Amino acid sequence: MSVQVRITHNMMASSMLADVQRASSSMARTSEQISSGKRIDSPSDDPVGATRALVIQSSLSANDGYKAAAEATAGWTQTTEGALSSIVDIVQSTKELVVQANNDTLQPSDRQKLASKLSEMLEQVKATANARYGDQYVLSGERSDIPPYTAGASDTYGGDTGTVIRTIGPNQPVQINVTGDAVLGSGGGDGKLIDTLRTAIANLNGGTAADLANLRGPILANLATNLDTILTARAQVASASVRAELATDRIDDLKVTMTDQLSQVVDTDYAEAITKFSSQKTIYQAALQAGAQVIQPSLMDFLR
């Protein structure tokens, strides 16, 4: 009979010890949540919450990538827009110069001086077209490591016709570039701005009746067409710039919302945690008191 009593007390003592350990573990976990500020430290703490947190964190990471692309898009397109605006100003000045050159009172030497000015304007166009965002030439297509134009007599376009695409949001690709070849041309009779300027320079230096007629007619008409082409390209990149800025604002707003959602999932609710800890402490103390009552009779029985 005495052996059976001792086994019963051992079982009670083991049960008591397990209760104390569970209460102690619960207190320790809640205490850690209070001190760290995090409710979820591992998936086992809250499998559903941990999964939700991973989804939110993944979305935040993706949005960081979209924001970087949007900011790069804004920088690239603003650089392009600035370069094209400068070229628009040059074209306007060129038109004024060509009109001035059609004055019948001008001497050949006067027109040659105008030709020299026009040559300088052409070089300004090519230099401006070599605008860079960071270390990339914005008008060179996908060959952005190569300048689209070189100074001097050669007007050959050095880039390619490739499009540069950036993804600034889920399923939101945007073309950020226009190419120098499409906007300014590559000389050689293509009728675009650089070719128009080369022809105008030749007409001014030639000074024949046919040259002057060409300046009054086709050259001015081509300059008007060239200007429209540049303005259209500028509007295209300006639109991409606006989209990028809107995307950046939207991503910033989403980040605030999603960060708050993540906090609600993983961060400790201090009021709730403190109340929980107080309750766990009461349970722990009760388990200790119950254990003391079990151990004392067991020890007395053993000594008898």
Short mmCIF file of C-alpha atoms in Angstrom, two decimals, residues 22 31 35 39 81 86 119 149 159 167 169 191 202 211 217 235 256-257 264 268-269 271-272 300-301 303:
data_model
loop_
_atom_site.label_atom_id
_atom_site.label_comp_id
_atom_site.label_asym_id
_atom_site.label_seq_id
_atom_site.Cartn_x
_atom_site.Cartn_y
_atom_site.Cartn_z
CA ARG A 22 4.24 25.68 -18.73
CA SER A 31 8.06 38.97 -21.21
CA SER A 35 10.92 43.68 -24.13
CA ARG A 39 4.65 39.52 -30.92
CA GLU A 81 12.90 66.69 -71.36
CA SER A 86 17.09 73.32 -74.99
CA SER A 119 27.33 75.64 -87.59
CA TYR A 149 26.66 62.15 -81.58
CA GLY A 159 23.17 54.76 -80.58
CA THR A 167 8.43 48.66 -64.58
CA GLY A 169 4.38 49.03 -60.55
CA GLY A 191 15.11 65.49 -93.57
CA ALA A 202 25.46 74.65 -97.33
CA ASP A 211 20.28 78.17 -102.40
CA GLY A 217 10.95 77.39 -98.85
CA ALA A 235 5.54 65.44 -74.67
CA VAL A 256 2.61 53.71 -44.92
CA THR A 257 -0.50 51.52 -45.08
CA GLN A 264 -0.54 45.18 -36.36
CA THR A 268 3.37 43.70 -29.46
CA ASP A 269 0.15 45.23 -28.17
CA ALA A 271 -1.62 46.90 -23.04
CA GLU A 272 -2.75 43.42 -24.00
CA MET A 300 6.48 13.40 5.19
CA ASP A 301 5.22 10.10 3.76
CA LEU A 303 10.21 9.93 6.03
#
